[in-house]
Amino acid sequence: MLGFILSGIKPLHMLCVGLLAAFLVFAFLILLDVNCDYIALGRALFGSCILGFSISSMLISRERSLFLNNQLAEINEQILRIEASELLHLSQQDALTQISNRRTFDEMFDFFYYRANQEKRPLAVLFIDIDFFKNYNDFYGHQMGDKVISSIAAAIKNSIRHVDFVARYGGEEFVVLLPETPAQGAYSVAANIYKAIERQAIPHAASLVSKYVTISLGFTVYTGGLKMGQDRLIHAADQALYRAKQLGRNQIYYQPLQVAEIA
């Protein structure tokens, strides 16, 4: 009966085969007129069938339980991995715009800055601000203001390469990193962003420079290998944005790095 158990035959099939075999043994012994204790033999044969059926049912039930437990454990592990991945993604993403947040920018800026220095290649840093956004919020409401921020973020994202990086820096301000991009290339990207937002033609009745939503964009370009800290590079790009706003907003301003800033 153990051979049947180990062979993988289903318990019910095994029981039927065992009972049939026991019946054939009885028939054969009766046919040969063998003198034996048929009651004891019957108990032994039929008992072994029932015992084998019970044991195999228990083994299969146990294996099935182990299999289901292993499957559940794998499913739970997959769910945990997915949830962990989603949580990581959410922690790196700005909830409103679905682009990277300030925390992720800080991490990515470290990477881009390090790579620019290692490869002695340029790194352009662009700061973008929505003109008179407070006026827009006051005039149209915060809900419409959120829609504008999302629209501007989408326009910026669609205007850069997949190797570039964009993040919401805070409020209505965005930052873009363009690796291996000199000043002329950075200006072309800035112009594309400016035109993309201009094409959106979002009405802005409270603006002092246009009847539509506009941006001020300032940028600078760092050449890897120069002795300039990351904070000073960010400050230089931010100053370029400040200069664009100071000159009347709704424009692009390029601020070359000064010797005094690099030293």
Coordinates of N, CA and C in Angstrom, one line a residue, residues 34-205:
V34 N -8.1 -22.9 -0.9 CA -7.0 -22.8 0.1 C -7.6 -22.7 1.5
N35 N -7.1 -23.5 2.4 CA -7.6 -23.5 3.8 C -6.9 -22.4 4.6
C36 N -7.6 -21.3 4.9 CA -7.0 -20.2 5.7 C -8.1 -19.5 6.5
D37 N -7.7 -18.6 7.4 CA -8.7 -17.9 8.2 C -9.1 -16.6 7.3
Y38 N -10.2 -16.8 6.6 CA -10.6 -15.8 5.7 C -11.0 -14.5 6.4
I39 N -11.5 -14.6 7.6 CA -11.9 -13.4 8.4 C -10.7 -12.6 8.7
A40 N -9.7 -13.3 9.2 CA -8.4 -12.5 9.6 C -7.8 -11.9 8.3
L41 N -7.8 -12.7 7.2 CA -7.2 -12.2 6.0 C -8.0 -11.0 5.5
G42 N -9.3 -11.1 5.6 CA -10.1 -10.0 5.1 C -9.9 -8.8 5.9
R43 N -9.8 -8.9 7.2 CA -9.5 -7.7 8.0 C -8.1 -7.1 7.6
A44 N -7.1 -8.0 7.4 CA -5.8 -7.5 7.1 C -5.8 -6.8 5.7
L45 N -6.4 -7.4 4.7 CA -6.4 -6.8 3.4 C -7.3 -5.5 3.3
F46 N -8.5 -5.6 3.8 CA -9.4 -4.5 3.8 C -8.9 -3.4 4.8
G47 N -8.3 -3.8 5.9 CA -7.8 -2.8 6.8 C -6.6 -2.1 6.3
S48 N -5.8 -2.8 5.5 CA -4.6 -2.1 4.9 C -5.1 -1.1 3.8
C49 N -6.2 -1.4 3.1 CA -6.8 -0.5 2.1 C -7.2 0.8 2.8
I50 N -8.0 0.6 3.9 CA -8.5 1.8 4.6 C -7.4 2.6 5.3
L51 N -6.4 1.9 5.8 CA -5.3 2.6 6.4 C -4.5 3.4 5.4
G52 N -4.3 2.8 4.2 CA -3.6 3.5 3.2 C -4.3 4.7 2.7
F53 N -5.6 4.5 2.6 CA -6.5 5.6 2.2 C -6.4 6.8 3.1
S54 N -6.5 6.5 4.4 CA -6.4 7.5 5.5 C -5.1 8.2 5.5
I55 N -4.0 7.4 5.4 CA -2.6 8.0 5.4 C -2.4 8.9 4.2
S56 N -2.7 8.4 3.0 CA -2.5 9.2 1.8 C -3.4 10.4 1.8
S57 N -4.6 10.4 2.3 CA -5.4 11.6 2.4 C -4.8 12.6 3.4
M58 N -4.3 12.1 4.5 CA -3.6 13.0 5.4 C -2.4 13.7 4.8
L59 N -1.6 12.8 4.1 CA -0.4 13.4 3.5 C -0.7 14.4 2.4
I60 N -1.7 14.1 1.6 CA -2.1 15.0 0.5 C -2.7 16.3 1.1
S61 N -3.5 16.2 2.1 CA -4.0 17.3 2.8 C -2.9 18.2 3.4
R62 N -1.9 17.6 4.0 CA -0.8 18.3 4.5 C 0.0 19.0 3.4
E63 N 0.3 18.3 2.3 CA 1.0 18.9 1.2 C 0.2 20.1 0.6
R64 N -1.1 19.9 0.5 CA -1.9 21.0 0.0 C -1.9 22.2 0.9
S65 N -1.9 21.9 2.2 CA -1.9 23.0 3.2 C -0.6 23.8 3.1
L66 N 0.5 23.0 3.0 CA 1.9 23.6 2.9 C 2.0 24.4 1.6
F67 N 1.4 23.9 0.5 CA 1.5 24.6 -0.8 C 0.7 25.9 -0.7
L68 N -0.5 25.8 -0.1 CA -1.3 27.0 0.0 C -0.6 28.1 0.9
N69 N 0.0 27.6 2.0 CA 0.7 28.5 2.9 C 1.9 29.2 2.2
N70 N 2.6 28.4 1.4 CA 3.7 28.9 0.6 C 3.3 30.0 -0.4
Q71 N 2.1 29.6 -1.1 CA 1.6 30.5 -2.1 C 1.1 31.9 -1.4
L72 N 0.5 31.7 -0.3 CA 0.0 32.9 0.4 C 1.2 33.8 0.9
A73 N 2.3 33.1 1.3 CA 3.5 33.8 1.8 C 4.1 34.6 0.6
E74 N 4.2 33.9 -0.6 CA 4.7 34.6 -1.8 C 3.9 35.8 -2.2
I75 N 2.5 35.6 -2.1 CA 1.6 36.7 -2.5 C 1.8 37.9 -1.5
N76 N 1.9 37.5 -0.2 CA 2.1 38.6 0.8 C 3.4 39.3 0.6
E77 N 4.4 38.6 0.2 CA 5.7 39.2 0.0 C 5.7 40.1 -1.2
Q78 N 5.0 39.6 -2.3 CA 4.9 40.5 -3.5 C 4.1 41.8 -3.2
I79 N 3.0 41.6 -2.4 CA 2.2 42.8 -2.0 C 3.1 43.8 -1.2
L80 N 3.9 43.2 -0.3 CA 4.7 44.1 0.5 C 5.8 44.8 -0.3
R81 N 6.3 44.1 -1.3 CA 7.3 44.7 -2.2 C 6.6 45.8 -3.1
I82 N 5.4 45.6 -3.6 CA 4.7 46.6 -4.3 C 4.4 47.8 -3.5
E83 N 3.9 47.5 -2.3 CA 3.6 48.7 -1.4 C 4.8 49.5 -1.0
A84 N 5.9 48.8 -0.8 CA 7.2 49.5 -0.5 C 7.6 50.3 -1.6
S85 N 7.5 49.8 -2.9 CA 7.9 50.5 -4.1 C 7.0 51.7 -4.3
E86 N 5.7 51.6 -4.0 CA 4.7 52.7 -4.1 C 5.0 53.8 -3.1
L87 N 5.3 53.3 -1.9 CA 5.6 54.3 -0.8 C 6.9 55.1 -1.2
L88 N 7.9 54.4 -1.7 CA 9.2 55.0 -2.1 C 8.9 56.0 -3.2
H89 N 8.0 55.6 -4.2 CA 7.7 56.5 -5.3 C 7.0 57.7 -4.8
L90 N 6.0 57.5 -3.9 CA 5.3 58.6 -3.3 C 6.2 59.6 -2.5
S91 N 7.2 59.0 -1.8 CA 8.1 59.9 -1.0 C 9.0 60.7 -1.9
Q92 N 9.1 60.3 -3.2 CA 10.0 61.0 -4.1 C 9.2 62.0 -5.0
Q93 N 7.9 61.9 -5.0 CA 7.1 62.6 -5.9 C 6.3 63.7 -5.3
D94 N 6.1 64.8 -6.0 CA 5.2 65.9 -5.5 C 3.8 65.5 -5.8
A95 N 3.0 65.5 -4.8 CA 1.6 65.0 -4.9 C 0.8 65.7 -5.9
L96 N 1.0 67.0 -6.0 CA 0.1 67.8 -6.9 C 0.5 67.7 -8.4
T97 N 1.8 67.8 -8.7 CA 2.3 67.8 -10.0 C 2.7 66.5 -10.6
Q98 N 2.9 65.5 -9.8 CA 3.4 64.2 -10.2 C 4.8 64.2 -10.8
I99 N 5.6 65.3 -10.5 CA 7.0 65.3 -10.8 C 7.8 65.2 -9.5
S100 N 9.1 65.2 -9.5 CA 9.9 65.0 -8.3 C 9.7 66.1 -7.4
N101 N 9.9 65.8 -6.1 CA 9.8 66.9 -5.1 C 11.2 67.4 -4.7
R102 N 11.2 68.3 -3.7 CA 12.4 69.0 -3.3 C 13.4 68.0 -2.7
R103 N 13.0 67.1 -2.0 CA 13.9 66.1 -1.4 C 14.6 65.3 -2.4
T104 N 13.8 64.8 -3.5 CA 14.4 64.1 -4.5 C 15.4 64.9 -5.3
F105 N 15.1 66.2 -5.5 CA 16.0 67.1 -6.2 C 17.3 67.2 -5.5
D106 N 17.3 67.3 -4.2 CA 18.6 67.4 -3.4 C 19.4 66.2 -3.7
E107 N 18.8 65.0 -3.7 CA 19.6 63.8 -4.0 C 20.1 63.7 -5.4
M108 N 19.2 64.1 -6.4 CA 19.6 64.0 -7.8 C 20.7 65.1 -8.1
F109 N 20.6 66.2 -7.5 CA 21.6 67.3 -7.7 C 22.9 66.8 -7.3
D110 N 23.0 66.1 -6.1 CA 24.3 65.6 -5.7 C 24.9 64.7 -6.8
F111 N 24.0 63.8 -7.4 CA 24.5 62.9 -8.4 C 24.9 63.7 -9.7
F112 N 24.1 64.6 -10.2 CA 24.5 65.3 -11.4 C 25.7 66.2 -11.2
Y113 N 25.9 66.8 -10.0 CA 27.0 67.6 -9.7 C 28.3 66.7 -9.7
Y114 N 28.2 65.6 -9.0 CA 29.3 64.7 -9.0 C 29.7 64.2 -10.3
R115 N 28.8 63.8 -11.2 CA 29.1 63.3 -12.5 C 29.7 64.4 -13.4
A116 N 29.2 65.6 -13.3 CA 29.8 66.7 -14.0 C 31.2 66.9 -13.7
N117 N 31.6 66.8 -12.4 CA 33.0 67.0 -12.0 C 33.8 65.8 -12.4
Q118 N 33.3 64.6 -12.4 CA 34.0 63.4 -12.8 C 34.3 63.5 -14.3
E119 N 33.4 63.9 -15.1 CA 33.5 63.9 -16.5 C 34.0 65.2 -17.1
K120 N 34.1 66.2 -16.2 CA 34.5 67.6 -16.7 C 33.5 68.1 -17.8
R121 N 32.2 67.9 -17.5 CA 31.2 68.3 -18.5 C 30.3 69.3 -17.9
P122 N 29.6 70.1 -18.7 CA 28.8 71.2 -18.2 C 27.5 70.7 -17.6
L123 N 27.0 71.4 -16.7 CA 25.7 71.1 -16.0 C 24.9 72.4 -15.9
A124 N 23.8 72.5 -16.6 CA 22.9 73.7 -16.6 C 21.9 73.6 -15.5
V125 N 21.7 74.6 -14.8 CA 20.7 74.7 -13.7 C 19.7 75.8 -14.0
L126 N 18.4 75.4 -14.2 CA 17.4 76.4 -14.5 C 16.4 76.5 -13.3
F127 N 16.1 77.8 -13.0 CA 15.0 78.0 -12.0 C 13.9 78.7 -12.7
I128 N 12.7 78.3 -12.4 CA 11.5 78.8 -13.1 C 10.4 79.2 -12.1
D129 N 9.8 80.4 -12.3 CA 8.8 80.9 -11.3 C 7.6 81.4 -12.1
I130 N 6.4 81.1 -11.6 CA 5.2 81.6 -12.3 C 5.0 83.0 -11.9
D131 N 4.9 83.9 -12.9 CA 4.7 85.3 -12.6 C 3.4 85.6 -11.9
F132 N 3.5 86.5 -10.9 CA 2.3 87.0 -10.2 C 1.4 85.9 -9.8
F133 N 1.9 84.8 -9.3 CA 1.1 83.6 -9.0 C 0.2 83.9 -7.7
K134 N 0.7 84.7 -6.8 CA -0.2 85.1 -5.7 C -1.4 85.8 -6.1
N135 N -1.2 86.7 -7.1 CA -2.3 87.5 -7.6 C -3.3 86.5 -8.3
Y136 N -2.8 85.5 -9.0 CA -3.7 84.5 -9.6 C -4.5 83.8 -8.6
N137 N -3.8 83.3 -7.5 CA -4.6 82.6 -6.5 C -5.7 83.5 -5.9
D138 N -5.3 84.7 -5.6 CA -6.3 85.7 -5.0 C -7.5 85.9 -5.9
F139 N -7.2 86.0 -7.2 CA -8.2 86.3 -8.2 C -9.1 85.1 -8.6
Y140 N -8.4 83.9 -8.8 CA -9.2 82.8 -9.3 C -9.4 81.7 -8.2
G141 N -8.7 81.8 -7.1 CA -8.9 80.8 -6.1 C -7.8 79.7 -6.1
H142 N -7.6 79.1 -5.0 CA -6.5 78.1 -4.8 C -6.6 76.9 -5.7
Q143 N -7.9 76.5 -5.9 CA -8.1 75.3 -6.7 C -7.7 75.5 -8.1
M144 N -8.0 76.6 -8.7 CA -7.5 77.0 -10.0 C -6.0 77.2 -10.0
G145 N -5.5 77.7 -8.9 CA -4.0 77.9 -8.8 C -3.3 76.5 -8.9
D146 N -3.9 75.5 -8.2 CA -3.3 74.2 -8.3 C -3.3 73.6 -9.7
K147 N -4.3 73.9 -10.4 CA -4.4 73.4 -11.8 C -3.3 74.1 -12.7
V148 N -3.1 75.4 -12.4 CA -2.0 76.1 -13.2 C -0.6 75.5 -12.9
I149 N -0.4 75.2 -11.6 CA 0.9 74.6 -11.2 C 1.1 73.3 -11.9
S150 N 0.0 72.5 -11.9 CA 0.1 71.2 -12.6 C 0.4 71.3 -14.1
S151 N -0.3 72.3 -14.7 CA -0.1 72.5 -16.2 C 1.3 73.0 -16.5
I152 N 1.8 73.9 -15.7 CA 3.2 74.4 -15.9 C 4.2 73.2 -15.7
A153 N 4.0 72.4 -14.7 CA 4.8 71.2 -14.5 C 4.8 70.3 -15.7
A154 N 3.7 70.0 -16.2 CA 3.5 69.2 -17.4 C 4.2 69.7 -18.6
A155 N 4.1 71.1 -18.8 CA 4.7 71.7 -19.9 C 6.3 71.6 -19.8
I156 N 6.8 71.8 -18.6 CA 8.2 71.7 -18.4 C 8.7 70.3 -18.7
K157 N 8.0 69.3 -18.1 CA 8.4 67.9 -18.3 C 8.4 67.5 -19.7
N158 N 7.4 68.0 -20.5 CA 7.3 67.6 -21.9 C 8.3 68.4 -22.8
S159 N 9.0 69.4 -22.2 CA 10.0 70.2 -23.0 C 11.4 69.8 -22.8
I160 N 11.7 68.8 -22.0 CA 13.1 68.4 -21.7 C 13.3 66.9 -22.1
R161 N 14.6 66.5 -22.2 CA 14.9 65.2 -22.5 C 14.7 64.2 -21.4
H162 N 14.7 62.9 -21.7 CA 14.5 61.9 -20.7 C 15.7 61.9 -19.7
V163 N 16.9 62.4 -20.2 CA 18.1 62.3 -19.3 C 18.1 63.6 -18.4
D164 N 17.2 64.5 -18.6 CA 17.2 65.7 -17.8 C 16.3 65.5 -16.6
F165 N 16.3 66.4 -15.7 CA 15.5 66.3 -14.4 C 14.8 67.5 -14.1
V166 N 13.5 67.4 -13.7 CA 12.7 68.5 -13.2 C 12.1 68.2 -11.9
A167 N 12.0 69.2 -11.0 CA 11.4 69.0 -9.7 C 10.6 70.3 -9.4
R168 N 9.6 70.1 -8.5 CA 9.0 71.3 -7.9 C 9.8 71.7 -6.7
Y169 N 10.4 72.9 -6.8 CA 11.3 73.3 -5.8 C 10.6 73.9 -4.6
G170 N 9.3 74.3 -4.8 CA 8.5 74.8 -3.7 C 7.6 75.9 -4.2
G171 N 6.3 75.8 -3.7 CA 5.3 76.8 -4.1 C 5.1 76.7 -5.6
E172 N 5.3 77.9 -6.3 CA 5.2 78.0 -7.7 C 6.5 78.0 -8.5
E173 N 7.5 77.5 -7.8 CA 8.9 77.5 -8.3 C 9.3 76.1 -8.7
F174 N 10.0 76.0 -9.9 CA 10.5 74.7 -10.4 C 12.0 74.8 -10.7
V175 N 12.7 73.7 -10.7 CA 14.1 73.6 -11.0 C 14.3 72.5 -12.0
V176 N 15.2 72.8 -13.0 CA 15.5 71.8 -14.0 C 17.0 71.6 -14.1
L177 N 17.5 70.4 -14.2 CA 18.9 70.1 -14.4 C 19.1 69.5 -15.8
L178 N 20.1 70.1 -16.5 CA 20.4 69.7 -17.8 C 21.8 69.2 -17.9
P179 N 22.1 67.9 -17.8 CA 23.5 67.4 -17.8 C 24.1 67.5 -19.2
E180 N 25.4 67.8 -19.3 CA 26.1 67.8 -20.5 C 25.5 68.8 -21.5
T181 N 25.1 70.0 -20.9 CA 24.4 71.0 -21.8 C 25.1 72.4 -21.5
P182 N 25.7 72.9 -22.6 CA 26.4 74.2 -22.5 C 25.3 75.3 -22.5
A183 N 25.8 76.6 -22.4 CA 24.9 77.7 -22.3 C 23.9 77.8 -23.5
Q184 N 24.4 77.6 -24.7 CA 23.5 77.7 -25.9 C 22.4 76.7 -25.9
G185 N 22.8 75.4 -25.5 CA 21.8 74.4 -25.5 C 20.8 74.6 -24.4
A186 N 21.3 75.1 -23.2 CA 20.4 75.4 -22.1 C 19.4 76.5 -22.5
Y187 N 19.9 77.5 -23.2 CA 19.0 78.6 -23.6 C 17.9 78.1 -24.6
S188 N 18.2 77.1 -25.4 CA 17.2 76.5 -26.4 C 16.2 75.8 -25.6
V189 N 16.6 75.0 -24.5 CA 15.6 74.3 -23.7 C 14.7 75.3 -23.0
A190 N 15.3 76.4 -22.4 CA 14.6 77.4 -21.7 C 13.6 78.0 -22.6
A191 N 14.0 78.3 -23.9 CA 13.0 78.9 -24.9 C 11.9 77.9 -25.2
N192 N 12.2 76.6 -25.3 CA 11.1 75.7 -25.5 C 10.1 75.6 -24.4
I193 N 10.6 75.7 -23.2 CA 9.7 75.7 -22.0 C 8.9 77.0 -22.0
Y194 N 9.5 78.1 -22.3 CA 8.8 79.4 -22.3 C 7.7 79.3 -23.4
K195 N 8.0 78.8 -24.5 CA 7.0 78.7 -25.6 C 5.9 77.8 -25.3
A196 N 6.2 76.6 -24.7 CA 5.2 75.6 -24.3 C 4.2 76.2 -23.4
I197 N 4.6 77.0 -22.4 CA 3.7 77.7 -21.5 C 2.9 78.8 -22.2
E198 N 3.6 79.5 -23.1 CA 2.9 80.5 -23.8 C 1.8 79.9 -24.7
R199 N 2.0 78.7 -25.2 CA 1.0 78.1 -26.1 C -0.3 77.6 -25.2
Q200 N 0.0 77.4 -23.9 CA -1.2 77.0 -23.1 C -2.2 78.1 -23.0
A201 N -1.8 79.4 -23.1 CA -2.7 80.6 -23.1 C -3.7 80.5 -21.9
I202 N -3.1 80.3 -20.7 CA -4.0 80.3 -19.5 C -4.3 81.7 -19.1
P203 N -5.6 82.1 -19.1 CA -5.9 83.5 -18.8 C -5.4 83.9 -17.4
H204 N -4.9 85.1 -17.3 CA -4.4 85.6 -16.0 C -4.8 87.1 -15.9
A205 N -6.0 87.4 -15.5 CA -6.5 88.8 -15.5 C -5.8 89.6 -14.4

